[in-house]
Tab-separated table of C-alpha atoms and ligand atoms in Angstrom:
chain	number	residue	atom	x	y	z
K	772	TRP	CA	0.000	0.000	0.000
K	773	VAL	CA	1.290	3.425	-0.874
K	774	CYS	CA	-0.153	6.251	1.101
K	775	ILE	CA	-0.349	9.661	-0.542
K	776	ILE	CA	-0.700	12.698	1.663
K	777	VAL	CA	-2.113	15.441	-0.525
K	778	SER	CA	-1.452	18.421	1.663
K	779	ASN	CA	-1.447	20.979	-1.167
K	780	VAL	CA	-5.203	20.599	-1.772
K	781	ARG	CA	-5.941	21.197	1.862
K	782	ARG	CA	-6.964	24.606	3.081
K	783	ASP	CA	-5.263	26.277	6.001
K	784	GLY	CA	-5.967	24.606	9.304
K	785	GLU	CA	-7.359	21.438	7.772
K	786	PRO	CA	-6.049	18.101	9.057
K	787	PRO	CA	-3.730	15.848	7.000
K	788	LEU	CA	-5.532	13.865	4.316
K	789	ILE	CA	-4.930	10.156	3.761
K	790	LYS	CA	-6.322	9.050	0.419
K	791	GLY	CA	-4.575	5.803	-0.443
K	792	TRP	CA	-4.064	5.088	-4.129
K	793	ILE	CA	-7.389	3.590	-5.197
K	794	PRO	CA	-9.657	6.388	-6.416
K	795	TYR	CA	-12.970	6.641	-4.568
K	796	ILE	CA	-12.398	3.485	-2.465
K	797	GLY	CA	-9.463	5.176	-0.724
K	798	LYS	CA	-8.646	3.332	2.477
K	799	ALA	CA	-11.974	1.511	2.784
K	800	LEU	CA	-10.501	-1.977	2.541
K	801	GLU	CA	-7.850	-1.482	5.207
K	802	PHE	CA	-10.298	0.310	7.448
K	803	GLY	CA	-12.874	-2.454	6.989
K	804	LYS	CA	-10.371	-5.153	7.910
K	805	ASP	CA	-9.496	-3.794	11.340
K	806	ALA	CA	-10.560	-0.209	11.996
K	807	HIS	CA	-8.960	0.007	15.422
K	808	LYS	CA	-5.536	-1.111	14.201
K	809	PHE	CA	-5.794	1.125	11.155
K	810	LEU	CA	-6.653	4.230	13.170
K	811	GLU	CA	-3.999	3.586	15.795
K	812	GLU	CA	-1.343	3.388	13.075
K	813	TYR	CA	-2.386	6.693	11.541
K	814	LYS	CA	-2.652	8.307	14.943
K	815	LYS	CA	0.999	7.435	15.514
K	816	LYS	CA	1.899	9.065	12.196
K	817	HIS	CA	-0.375	12.106	12.148
K	818	GLY	CA	-1.490	12.789	15.691
K	819	ASP	CA	-5.004	13.206	17.056
K	820	ILE	CA	-6.791	14.551	13.973
K	821	PHE	CA	-6.630	13.322	10.383
K	822	THR	CA	-8.930	12.860	7.429
K	823	VAL	CA	-9.270	9.549	5.583
K	824	LEU	CA	-10.934	8.876	2.240
K	825	ILE	CA	-13.248	5.891	2.811
K	826	ALA	CA	-15.535	4.771	-0.009
K	827	GLY	CA	-15.984	8.239	-1.477
K	828	LYS	CA	-16.416	9.981	1.877
K	829	TYR	CA	-13.837	12.197	3.542
K	830	MET	CA	-13.960	11.258	7.192
K	831	THR	CA	-12.111	13.298	9.784
K	832	PHE	CA	-11.236	11.252	12.854
K	833	ILE	CA	-10.846	12.935	16.225
K	834	MET	CA	-8.756	10.479	18.210
K	835	ASN	CA	-8.275	12.277	21.516
K	836	PRO	CA	-11.169	11.669	23.942
K	837	LEU	CA	-10.403	14.946	25.734
K	838	MET	CA	-11.634	16.604	22.544
K	839	TYR	CA	-14.911	14.656	22.412
K	840	PRO	CA	-16.976	17.171	24.432
K	841	ASN	CA	-16.262	19.866	21.844
K	842	ILE	CA	-17.738	17.696	19.110
K	843	ILE	CA	-20.623	16.303	21.095
K	844	LYS	CA	-21.947	19.662	22.267
K	845	ARG	CA	-22.082	21.030	18.701
K	846	GLY	CA	-25.287	19.243	17.758
K	847	LYS	CA	-26.411	22.014	15.376
K	848	GLN	CA	-23.196	22.529	13.418
K	849	LEU	CA	-22.379	18.834	13.441
K	850	ASP	CA	-25.557	16.964	12.665
K	851	PHE	CA	-26.176	13.217	13.014
K	852	HIS	CA	-29.493	12.958	11.252
K	853	GLU	CA	-28.251	14.001	7.845
K	854	PHE	CA	-26.268	10.789	7.804
K	855	SER	CA	-28.831	8.500	9.428
K	856	ASN	CA	-31.597	9.895	7.241
K	857	GLN	CA	-29.763	8.559	4.207
K	858	VAL	CA	-28.443	5.299	5.582
K	859	ALA	CA	-31.343	3.901	7.619
K	860	PRO	CA	-34.066	4.243	4.939
K	861	ARG	CA	-31.870	2.570	2.342
K	862	THR	CA	-30.981	-0.253	4.708
K	863	PHE	CA	-34.430	-0.961	6.102
K	864	GLY	CA	-36.423	0.033	3.037
K	865	TYR	CA	-38.587	3.041	3.946
K	866	PRO	CA	-38.837	6.680	2.783
K	867	PRO	CA	-36.612	9.198	4.657
K	868	VAL	CA	-38.474	10.701	7.621
K	869	PHE	CA	-36.748	14.096	7.324
K	870	SER	CA	-38.789	15.145	4.338
K	871	SER	CA	-41.395	17.788	3.539
K	872	LYS	CA	-43.772	14.867	2.852
K	873	PHE	CA	-43.853	14.086	6.572
K	874	PRO	CA	-44.047	17.402	8.453
K	875	GLY	CA	-43.284	17.120	12.176
K	876	MET	CA	-42.456	13.414	12.005
K	877	PRO	CA	-38.822	13.576	13.216
K	878	ASP	CA	-39.868	15.542	16.307
K	879	GLN	CA	-42.647	13.132	17.100
K	880	ILE	CA	-40.290	10.178	16.690
K	881	LYS	CA	-37.816	11.826	19.016
K	882	ARG	CA	-40.516	12.442	21.607
K	883	SER	CA	-41.519	8.777	21.514
K	884	PHE	CA	-38.060	7.830	22.816
K	885	HIS	CA	-38.908	8.985	26.345
K	886	LEU	CA	-41.192	5.935	26.523
K	887	LEU	CA	-38.038	3.836	26.829
K	888	GLN	CA	-36.672	5.817	29.750
K	889	GLY	CA	-37.290	7.296	33.210
K	890	ASP	CA	-40.470	6.068	34.875
K	891	ASN	CA	-41.482	4.323	31.668
K	892	LEU	CA	-38.608	1.929	32.181
K	893	THR	CA	-40.388	0.409	35.192
K	894	PRO	CA	-43.240	-1.316	33.285
K	895	LEU	CA	-40.825	-2.223	30.479
K	896	SER	CA	-38.400	-3.911	32.868
K	897	LYS	CA	-41.217	-5.701	34.653
K	898	SER	CA	-42.579	-7.022	31.405
K	899	MET	CA	-39.083	-8.046	30.237
K	900	MET	CA	-38.476	-10.040	33.417
K	901	GLY	CA	-41.795	-11.843	32.989
K	902	ASN	CA	-40.980	-12.659	29.376
K	903	LEU	CA	-37.457	-13.820	30.211
K	904	LEU	CA	-38.889	-16.150	32.834
K	905	LEU	CA	-41.487	-17.439	30.389
K	906	VAL	CA	-38.968	-18.263	27.672
K	907	PHE	CA	-36.262	-19.494	30.076
K	908	LYS	CA	-38.670	-21.878	31.792
K	909	GLN	CA	-39.947	-23.411	28.587
K	910	ASP	CA	-36.776	-23.464	26.490
K	911	HIS	CA	-34.032	-23.303	29.098
K	912	LEU	CA	-30.982	-21.767	27.586
K	913	ASP	CA	-30.034	-20.467	24.235
K	914	LYS	CA	-28.963	-16.921	24.855
K	915	SER	CA	-29.749	-15.685	21.404
K	916	LYS	CA	-33.222	-17.220	21.298
K	917	VAL	CA	-34.108	-16.170	24.809
K	918	MET	CA	-33.080	-12.540	24.380
K	919	PHE	CA	-34.587	-12.242	20.905
K	920	GLU	CA	-37.967	-13.578	21.902
K	921	ALA	CA	-38.182	-11.924	25.321
K	922	THR	CA	-37.262	-8.514	23.839
K	923	PHE	CA	-39.745	-9.013	21.018
K	924	LEU	CA	-42.564	-9.922	23.409
K	925	THR	CA	-41.730	-6.972	25.655
K	926	LEU	CA	-41.741	-4.368	22.897
K	927	TYR	CA	-44.304	-5.711	20.405
K	928	GLY	CA	-46.504	-7.853	22.625
K	929	LYS	CA	-47.946	-11.334	22.280
K	930	PRO	CA	-50.472	-12.875	19.902
K	931	ALA	CA	-54.152	-12.459	20.828
K	932	SER	CA	-54.787	-15.948	22.167
K	933	LYS	CA	-51.338	-17.339	23.073
K	934	ARG	CA	-48.421	-16.365	25.258
K	935	ARG	CA	-45.787	-16.842	22.541
K	936	HIS	CA	-45.605	-16.244	18.790
K	937	SER	CA	-45.393	-19.519	16.865
K	938	SER	CA	-43.258	-18.073	14.057
K	939	MET	CA	-40.529	-16.645	16.297
K	940	GLU	CA	-37.881	-19.123	15.180
K	941	THR	CA	-38.368	-18.298	11.494
K	942	LEU	CA	-38.376	-14.584	12.253
K	943	ARG	CA	-35.124	-14.953	14.166
K	944	GLU	CA	-33.469	-16.960	11.391
K	945	ASP	CA	-34.528	-14.394	8.775
K	946	PHE	CA	-33.290	-11.628	11.026
K	947	ILE	CA	-29.871	-13.290	11.322
K	948	GLU	CA	-29.671	-13.709	7.519
K	949	PHE	CA	-30.500	-10.032	7.028
K	950	ASP	CA	-28.091	-8.965	9.747
K	951	LYS	CA	-25.214	-10.776	8.016
K	952	LYS	CA	-25.686	-8.441	5.044
K	953	PHE	CA	-26.244	-5.358	7.194
K	954	PRO	CA	-22.635	-4.076	6.904
K	955	LEU	CA	-22.840	-4.311	3.097
K	956	LEU	CA	-26.111	-2.385	2.989
K	957	ILE	CA	-24.624	0.301	5.218
K	958	ALA	CA	-21.660	0.431	2.839
K	959	ARG	CA	-24.173	1.292	0.062
K	960	ILE	CA	-23.970	-1.997	-1.828
K	961	PRO	CA	-27.287	-2.135	-3.772
K	962	ILE	CA	-29.604	-4.703	-2.243
K	963	TRP	CA	-30.255	-6.373	-5.622
K	964	LEU	CA	-26.610	-7.452	-5.638
K	965	LEU	CA	-27.022	-9.265	-2.341
K	966	GLY	CA	-28.812	-12.442	-3.373
K	967	ARG	CA	-31.866	-13.241	-1.267
K	968	THR	CA	-31.436	-10.245	1.048
K	969	LYS	CA	-34.199	-8.196	-0.588
K	970	ALA	CA	-36.674	-11.078	-0.345
K	971	ILE	CA	-35.719	-11.693	3.288
K	972	ARG	CA	-36.107	-8.009	4.108
K	973	GLU	CA	-39.567	-8.020	2.551
K	974	LYS	CA	-40.507	-11.072	4.568
K	975	LEU	CA	-39.326	-9.388	7.760
K	976	ILE	CA	-41.212	-6.200	6.948
K	977	ASN	CA	-44.367	-8.187	6.146
K	978	TYR	CA	-44.244	-9.621	9.619
K	979	PHE	CA	-45.028	-6.151	10.938
K	980	LEU	CA	-47.833	-5.061	8.638
K	981	PRO	CA	-50.376	-2.940	10.565
K	982	GLN	CA	-53.143	-5.572	10.326
K	983	ARG	CA	-50.890	-8.092	12.118
K	984	VAL	CA	-49.460	-5.738	14.716
K	985	SER	CA	-52.935	-4.510	15.675
K	986	CYS	CA	-53.891	-8.064	16.773
K	987	TRP	CA	-51.073	-8.300	19.320
K	988	SER	CA	-51.673	-7.461	22.966
K	989	ASN	CA	-49.441	-6.369	25.894
K	990	THR	CA	-47.605	-4.137	23.421
K	991	SER	CA	-45.234	-1.620	25.020
K	992	GLN	CA	-46.246	2.033	25.222
K	993	PHE	CA	-43.266	2.848	23.019
K	994	ILE	CA	-44.503	0.761	20.095
K	995	THR	CA	-48.152	1.715	20.684
K	996	ARG	CA	-47.234	5.402	20.511
K	997	ARG	CA	-45.295	4.911	17.311
K	998	VAL	CA	-48.193	3.025	15.711
K	999	GLU	CA	-50.451	6.028	16.474
K	1000	LEU	CA	-47.828	8.430	15.207
K	1001	PHE	CA	-47.420	6.775	11.829
K	1002	GLU	CA	-51.188	6.460	11.429
K	1003	GLN	CA	-51.296	10.282	11.166
K	1004	TYR	CA	-49.433	10.231	7.861
K	1005	ASN	CA	-51.676	9.119	5.011
K	1006	SER	CA	-48.807	9.199	2.558
K	1007	LEU	CA	-47.068	6.350	4.382
K	1008	ARG	CA	-47.900	2.973	2.866
K	1009	ASP	CA	-48.477	0.010	5.152
K	1010	MET	CA	-45.136	-1.404	4.014
K	1011	ASP	CA	-43.408	1.839	5.031
K	1012	LYS	CA	-44.994	1.795	8.469
K	1013	ALA	CA	-43.913	-1.792	8.946
K	1014	GLY	CA	-40.414	-1.050	7.647
K	1015	THR	CA	-39.912	2.327	9.270
K	1016	HIS	CA	-40.687	1.742	12.804
K	1017	HIS	CA	-41.194	-1.907	13.407
K	1018	PHE	CA	-38.492	-3.639	11.454
K	1019	ALA	CA	-35.919	-0.864	11.990
K	1020	ILE	CA	-36.736	-0.782	15.709
K	1021	LEU	CA	-36.484	-4.556	15.882
K	1022	TRP	CA	-32.978	-4.258	14.468
K	1023	ALA	CA	-32.070	-1.399	16.835
K	1024	SER	CA	-33.398	-3.289	19.837
K	1025	VAL	CA	-31.868	-6.723	19.297
K	1026	GLY	CA	-29.066	-6.202	16.744
K	1027	ASN	CA	-26.685	-4.992	19.447
K	1028	THR	CA	-28.280	-6.375	22.570
K	1029	ILE	CA	-27.853	-9.997	21.548
K	1030	PRO	CA	-24.091	-9.855	20.888
K	1031	ALA	CA	-23.693	-7.663	23.986
K	1032	THR	CA	-25.469	-10.331	26.052
K	1033	PHE	CA	-23.324	-13.019	24.496
K	1034	TRP	CA	-20.105	-11.210	25.484
K	1035	ALA	CA	-21.304	-10.463	28.997
K	1036	MET	CA	-22.106	-14.139	29.483
K	1037	TYR	CA	-18.956	-15.386	27.755
K	1038	HIS	CA	-16.646	-13.215	29.844
K	1039	LEU	CA	-18.290	-14.219	33.095
K	1040	VAL	CA	-18.182	-17.898	32.250
K	1041	SER	CA	-14.570	-17.746	31.138
K	1042	HIS	CA	-13.502	-15.857	34.305
K	1043	PRO	CA	-14.584	-18.067	37.224
K	1044	GLU	CA	-13.583	-15.488	39.847
K	1045	ALA	CA	-15.844	-12.923	38.162
K	1046	LEU	CA	-18.693	-15.402	37.882
K	1047	GLU	CA	-18.369	-16.267	41.552
K	1048	ALA	CA	-18.205	-12.633	42.698
K	1049	VAL	CA	-21.255	-11.609	40.686
K	1050	ARG	CA	-23.203	-14.672	41.811
K	1051	GLN	CA	-22.205	-13.860	45.376
K	1052	GLU	CA	-23.496	-10.303	44.978
K	1053	ILE	CA	-26.826	-11.611	43.699
K	1054	HIS	CA	-27.230	-14.049	46.582
K	1055	SER	CA	-26.294	-11.580	49.300
K	1056	LEU	CA	-28.647	-8.931	47.971
K	1057	LEU	CA	-31.476	-11.444	47.648
K	1058	LYS	CA	-30.872	-12.396	51.258
K	1059	LEU	CA	-30.886	-8.747	52.288
K	1060	TRP	CA	-34.200	-8.221	50.495
K	1061	GLY	CA	-35.656	-11.357	52.090
K	1062	MET	CA	-35.969	-12.996	48.704
K	1063	ASP	CA	-33.603	-15.906	49.117
K	1064	ASP	CA	-36.267	-18.565	48.804
K	1065	PHE	CA	-36.459	-18.939	45.073
K	1066	SER	CA	-37.763	-22.480	44.925
K	1067	ASP	CA	-40.574	-21.480	42.565
K	1068	ARG	CA	-37.961	-20.044	40.171
K	1069	ASP	CA	-40.174	-17.005	39.631
K	1070	ILE	CA	-38.157	-14.305	41.314
K	1071	ASN	CA	-38.810	-10.904	39.840
K	1072	LEU	CA	-36.572	-7.915	40.573
K	1073	SER	CA	-37.747	-4.331	40.582
K	1074	ARG	CA	-35.862	-1.706	38.636
K	1075	GLU	CA	-34.469	-0.246	41.871
K	1076	GLN	CA	-33.203	-3.668	42.929
K	1077	LEU	CA	-31.544	-4.169	39.564
K	1078	ASP	CA	-29.782	-0.825	40.019
K	1079	GLN	CA	-28.196	-2.109	43.217
K	1080	LEU	CA	-26.417	-4.969	41.443
K	1081	LEU	CA	-23.232	-2.965	41.121
K	1082	TYR	CA	-20.776	-5.712	40.190
K	1083	LEU	CA	-23.196	-7.182	37.705
K	1084	GLU	CA	-23.533	-3.775	36.058
K	1085	SER	CA	-19.769	-3.312	36.038
K	1086	ALA	CA	-19.358	-6.730	34.417
K	1087	VAL	CA	-21.848	-5.734	31.698
K	1088	ASN	CA	-20.123	-2.382	31.116
K	1089	GLU	CA	-16.738	-4.066	30.966
K	1090	SER	CA	-17.913	-6.444	28.272
K	1091	LEU	CA	-19.466	-3.515	26.368
K	1092	ARG	CA	-16.139	-1.682	26.589
K	1093	HIS	CA	-14.452	-4.751	25.140
K	1094	SER	CA	-16.825	-5.480	22.310
K	1095	SER	CA	-18.260	-2.134	21.249
K	1096	SER	CA	-17.084	-0.520	18.055
K	1097	SER	CA	-19.843	2.027	17.452
K	1098	MET	CA	-18.708	4.968	15.412
K	1099	ASN	CA	-20.194	8.419	16.068
K	1100	ILE	CA	-20.718	10.220	12.797
K	1101	ARG	CA	-21.582	13.890	12.391
K	1102	VAL	CA	-21.953	15.945	9.197
K	1103	ALA	CA	-20.789	19.595	9.193
K	1104	GLN	CA	-23.657	21.929	8.310
K	1105	GLU	CA	-21.407	24.910	7.456
K	1106	ASP	CA	-17.763	25.948	7.072
K	1107	PHE	CA	-16.373	26.726	10.513
K	1108	SER	CA	-13.374	26.482	12.774
K	1109	LEU	CA	-13.884	23.747	15.348
K	1110	PRO	CA	-12.104	24.469	18.638
K	1111	LEU	CA	-10.717	21.277	20.109
K	1112	GLU	CA	-8.247	21.469	22.952
K	1113	ALA	CA	-6.203	24.276	24.479
K	1114	GLU	CA	-5.331	26.559	21.538
K	1115	GLN	CA	-5.944	23.906	18.940
K	1116	SER	CA	-8.754	24.131	16.384
K	1117	VAL	CA	-9.425	22.526	13.046
K	1118	ALA	CA	-10.986	23.938	9.894
K	1119	VAL	CA	-14.125	22.102	8.854
K	1120	ARG	CA	-15.928	22.420	5.510
K	1121	LYS	CA	-19.675	22.079	5.026
K	1122	GLY	CA	-20.380	18.425	4.272
K	1123	ASP	CA	-17.263	17.106	6.038
K	1124	ILE	CA	-17.846	14.036	8.128
K	1125	ILE	CA	-16.481	14.253	11.660
K	1126	THR	CA	-16.050	10.898	13.281
K	1127	LEU	CA	-15.416	9.644	16.793
K	1128	TYR	CA	-14.306	6.074	17.183
K	1129	PRO	CA	-14.654	5.397	20.925
K	1130	ARG	CA	-13.138	1.925	20.609
K	1131	SER	CA	-9.746	3.659	20.481
K	1132	MET	CA	-10.574	5.256	23.821
K	1133	HIS	CA	-11.892	1.983	25.283
K	1134	MET	CA	-8.612	0.303	24.373
K	1135	ASP	CA	-6.302	3.118	25.509
K	1136	PRO	CA	-3.874	1.751	28.161
K	1137	GLU	CA	-3.542	5.204	29.690
K	1138	ILE	CA	-7.262	5.223	30.482
K	1139	TYR	CA	-7.823	1.539	31.121
K	1140	ASP	CA	-4.907	-0.353	32.604
K	1141	GLN	CA	-4.258	-3.463	30.464
K	1142	PRO	CA	-7.260	-2.745	28.259
K	1143	GLU	CA	-7.227	-6.177	26.596
K	1144	MET	CA	-7.901	-7.825	29.948
K	1145	TYR	CA	-11.442	-8.417	31.133
K	1146	ARG	CA	-11.907	-7.113	34.681
K	1147	TYR	CA	-15.439	-7.525	35.896
K	1148	ASP	CA	-14.972	-4.909	38.655
K	1149	ARG	CA	-13.339	-2.209	36.542
K	1150	PHE	CA	-16.328	0.082	36.987
K	1151	VAL	CA	-16.628	-0.244	40.769
K	1152	GLN	CA	-14.673	1.751	43.344
K	1153	ASP	CA	-15.232	1.969	47.100
K	1154	GLY	CA	-18.565	0.225	46.826
K	1155	ARG	CA	-19.913	2.635	44.196
K	1156	GLN	CA	-19.891	2.969	40.457
K	1157	LYS	CA	-16.508	4.225	39.266
K	1158	THR	CA	-16.854	7.199	36.975
K	1159	ASP	CA	-13.434	8.839	37.093
K	1160	PHE	CA	-11.083	7.887	34.301
K	1161	TYR	CA	-8.172	10.049	33.188
K	1162	LYS	CA	-6.169	10.933	30.106
K	1163	ASP	CA	-3.092	13.195	30.259
K	1164	GLY	CA	-3.920	13.782	33.921
K	1165	GLN	CA	-7.340	15.221	33.058
K	1166	ARG	CA	-10.618	13.635	34.038
K	1167	LEU	CA	-12.608	12.425	31.053
K	1168	LYS	CA	-16.176	13.561	30.563
K	1169	TYR	CA	-16.784	10.599	28.245
K	1170	TYR	CA	-14.982	7.353	28.971
K	1171	CYS	CA	-17.305	4.521	27.903
K	1172	MET	CA	-19.430	5.133	24.845
K	1173	PRO	CA	-21.068	1.993	23.449
K	1174	PHE	CA	-24.316	3.913	23.033
K	1175	GLY	CA	-23.133	6.891	21.018
K	1176	SER	CA	-23.258	10.440	22.233
K	1177	GLY	CA	-25.085	13.722	22.453
K	1178	ALA	CA	-28.626	14.314	21.323
K	1179	THR	CA	-28.718	11.108	19.307
K	1180	MET	CA	-27.382	8.846	21.999
K	1181	CYS	CA	-29.170	5.498	21.997
K	1182	PRO	CA	-32.577	6.047	23.618
K	1183	GLY	CA	-32.772	2.343	24.490
K	1184	ARG	CA	-29.577	2.299	26.551
K	1185	TYR	CA	-31.163	1.979	29.994
K	1186	PHE	CA	-33.532	-0.701	28.797
K	1187	ALA	CA	-30.642	-2.534	27.107
K	1188	ILE	CA	-28.443	-2.571	30.222
K	1189	ASN	CA	-31.410	-3.629	32.339
K	1190	GLU	CA	-32.388	-6.501	30.094
K	1191	ILE	CA	-28.821	-7.818	29.919
K	1192	LYS	CA	-28.631	-7.634	33.711
K	1193	GLN	CA	-31.970	-9.389	34.022
K	1194	PHE	CA	-30.836	-12.155	31.678
K	1195	LEU	CA	-27.588	-12.678	33.605
K	1196	PHE	CA	-29.386	-12.531	36.942
K	1197	LEU	CA	-31.692	-15.391	35.968
K	1198	LEU	CA	-28.878	-17.279	34.305
K	1199	LEU	CA	-26.571	-17.150	37.310
K	1200	LEU	CA	-29.354	-17.893	39.725
K	1201	HIS	CA	-30.762	-20.900	37.962
K	1202	PHE	CA	-28.006	-22.429	35.867
K	1203	ASP	CA	-24.497	-23.788	36.234
K	1204	LEU	CA	-22.620	-22.876	33.156
K	1205	GLN	CA	-19.258	-23.813	31.649
K	1206	LEU	CA	-17.468	-23.486	28.366
K	1207	VAL	CA	-17.087	-26.805	26.576
K	1208	GLU	CA	-13.382	-27.687	26.989
K	1209	GLY	CA	-10.882	-27.567	24.176
K	1210	GLN	CA	-12.184	-24.425	22.476
K	1211	PRO	CA	-9.684	-21.738	21.557
K	1212	LYS	CA	-10.142	-18.276	23.089
K	1213	VAL	CA	-12.806	-16.450	21.143
K	1214	THR	CA	-11.811	-13.289	19.351
K	1215	LEU	CA	-13.825	-10.397	17.950
K	1216	ASP	CA	-14.889	-10.412	14.326
K	1217	THR	CA	-13.561	-6.984	13.403
K	1218	SER	CA	-15.225	-6.873	9.993
K	1219	ARG	CA	-18.262	-5.028	11.391
K	1220	ALA	CA	-16.193	-2.268	12.915
K	1221	GLY	CA	-18.071	0.977	13.321
K	1222	LEU	CA	-21.477	-0.662	13.438
K	1223	GLY	CA	-22.051	-1.420	17.084
K	1224	ILE	CA	-21.242	-4.480	19.142
K	1225	LEU	CA	-18.804	-6.787	17.382
K	1226	LEU	CA	-19.751	-10.422	16.914
K	1227	PRO	CA	-17.578	-13.345	18.013
K	1228	ALA	CA	-15.276	-14.594	15.253
K	1229	LYS	CA	-16.659	-18.110	15.698
K	1230	ASP	CA	-19.387	-19.998	17.508
K	1231	VAL	CA	-18.822	-20.868	21.144
K	1232	ARG	CA	-20.212	-23.934	22.875
K	1233	PHE	CA	-21.487	-23.733	26.449
K	1234	ARG	CA	-22.511	-26.590	28.714
K	1235	TYR	CA	-25.191	-25.942	31.340
K	1236	ARG	CA	-27.392	-27.614	33.880
K	1237	LEU	CA	-30.211	-26.390	36.055
K	1238	ARG	CA	-29.022	-25.517	39.585
K	1239	ALA	CA	-30.772	-27.096	42.507
K	1240	ALA	CA	-33.296	-24.651	43.965
M	2631	HEM	C1	-29.325	4.392	18.333
M	2631	HEM	C2	-26.176	1.372	20.479
M	2631	HEM	C3	-29.873	-1.192	22.351
M	2631	HEM	C4	-33.014	1.826	20.194
M	2631	HEM	C5	-28.163	3.805	18.785
M	2631	HEM	C6	-26.824	4.296	18.490
M	2631	HEM	C7	-25.953	3.441	19.080
M	2631	HEM	C8	-26.720	2.420	19.763
M	2631	HEM	C9	-24.426	3.515	19.043
M	2631	HEM	C10	-26.485	5.532	17.642
M	2631	HEM	C11	-26.301	6.757	18.549
M	2631	HEM	C12	-25.462	7.886	17.966
M	2631	HEM	O1	-24.900	7.773	16.903
M	2631	HEM	O2	-25.317	8.908	18.625
M	2631	HEM	C13	-26.918	0.401	21.138
M	2631	HEM	C14	-26.335	-0.705	21.873
M	2631	HEM	C15	-27.381	-1.442	22.392
M	2631	HEM	C16	-28.611	-0.773	21.988
M	2631	HEM	C17	-24.836	-0.976	22.008
M	2631	HEM	C18	-27.360	-2.681	23.224
M	2631	HEM	C19	-26.333	-3.139	23.912
M	2631	HEM	C20	-31.050	-0.559	21.980
M	2631	HEM	C21	-32.379	-0.965	22.388
M	2631	HEM	C22	-33.263	-0.117	21.765
M	2631	HEM	C23	-32.490	0.817	20.975
M	2631	HEM	C24	-32.685	-2.128	23.321
M	2631	HEM	C25	-34.759	-0.047	21.815
M	2631	HEM	C26	-35.540	-0.640	22.597
M	2631	HEM	C27	-32.279	2.737	19.470
M	2631	HEM	C28	-32.873	3.758	18.594
M	2631	HEM	C29	-31.807	4.506	18.054
M	2631	HEM	C30	-30.584	3.919	18.600
M	2631	HEM	C31	-34.367	3.963	18.333
M	2631	HEM	C32	-31.895	5.692	17.063
M	2631	HEM	C33	-31.852	6.998	17.805
M	2631	HEM	C34	-32.047	8.246	16.917
M	2631	HEM	O3	-32.378	8.102	15.744
M	2631	HEM	O4	-31.868	9.358	17.439
M	2631	HEM	N1	-28.074	2.682	19.577
M	2631	HEM	N2	-28.284	0.330	21.239
M	2631	HEM	N3	-31.155	0.531	21.136
M	2631	HEM	N4	-30.911	2.863	19.441
M	2631	HEM	FE1	-29.611	1.674	20.442
């Protein structure tokens, strides 16, 4: 690879440009192979700020987390929705919501997000626990199935006359097939080039047509509100409604949560001291709450009780730190000079893409001692959640960012953490779990870098048995 730095076409104050030698593609292939490694190498060469040509887009990476607050607070000049408004509709197959055809829709969508948070989290968490218990009891353990179905039931509800949907397995298989092609769709590969993907996407969307969804009961307030919201727009076809909010929300709600749950479980099982400590925490708190008789296997925890499981939460956050590769993308709305740190600023042109790649921060040995190591208690200090992490002697405002940042930060983050904790709580309480011997250490599949929680590079086999009550 020959790297060409074309500094003469840069304006004053603009960061170094790395274009590679393949027109348009630029550095896309190297970046796609292992984004973290790629960015670390260029950081060594060019410092904290540089621009890379990736598949026709000039992306400026800000590598120093002390500079993050300056990007994150500039929601107006550096907009997220311009990017998502192009990418999400193409990927999930619906018309862009930021359009004069749908006046007021983006604001209404945004307002619906509060139904995933605050007091609204209480009924959601209660329903999730009930659904986890239902699926766990009948199917025992398959982390992907359990989380997929329990999340689905919690958000979308159950069929009119049964407790579970009969077609869940097919839906899950189709979802996995679609998800495999997700990185290619995001990379703007036309769907007609991707074999059966278009047909599978249509099948998934059809699952959510309004006439089906309206027959389900126990639907969350979040989904109910969004159904009402989309009903206001006559120009939306039924397929668009199904694609826009149901299928896209299904992806948002399980696409990351399932791999995140996998990693949380994998790390605990492969670190016996962590597993023991977290199990110990669960048992002592249950005792404290007078809930240590769980012979009926139906223990339900309130949201407040879940919040007290400090080591469990730290273990979840530690596995998110390890496996998250979400990229934060913002598009400059005007030419301006972006102040970064101390006296430093960088010239930004309208249309430039400013990118944060928090994985570099999560793996920075100055912030996290031995960042490759899994330490279940990394986020606990003196019996409380640890929130002080430092770089260059300065306390970081942002230190763990699996859920994005700023105004567009994942609205489902509290629900996600809660449901992973609930899953692990039930798992540790009711099952003994081991890795099947002889398997090599599992690594991250880095090919999805930038798109959320990374998947394991290969399947992992667990052995389990029900614990005596
Ligand atoms: C957006 C991560 C679970 C709903 C996002 C973003 C990230 C993310 C990185 C983009 C934020 C940005 O760029 O600033 C995750 C992770 C999850 C998770 C790592 C699990 C471990 C969930 C769940 C739900 C959800 C359970 C819903 C129930 C959404 C929605 C958006 C979003 C609706 C779009 C927000 C917008 O357009 O402003 N998520 N998420 N997510 N997430 Fe999550």
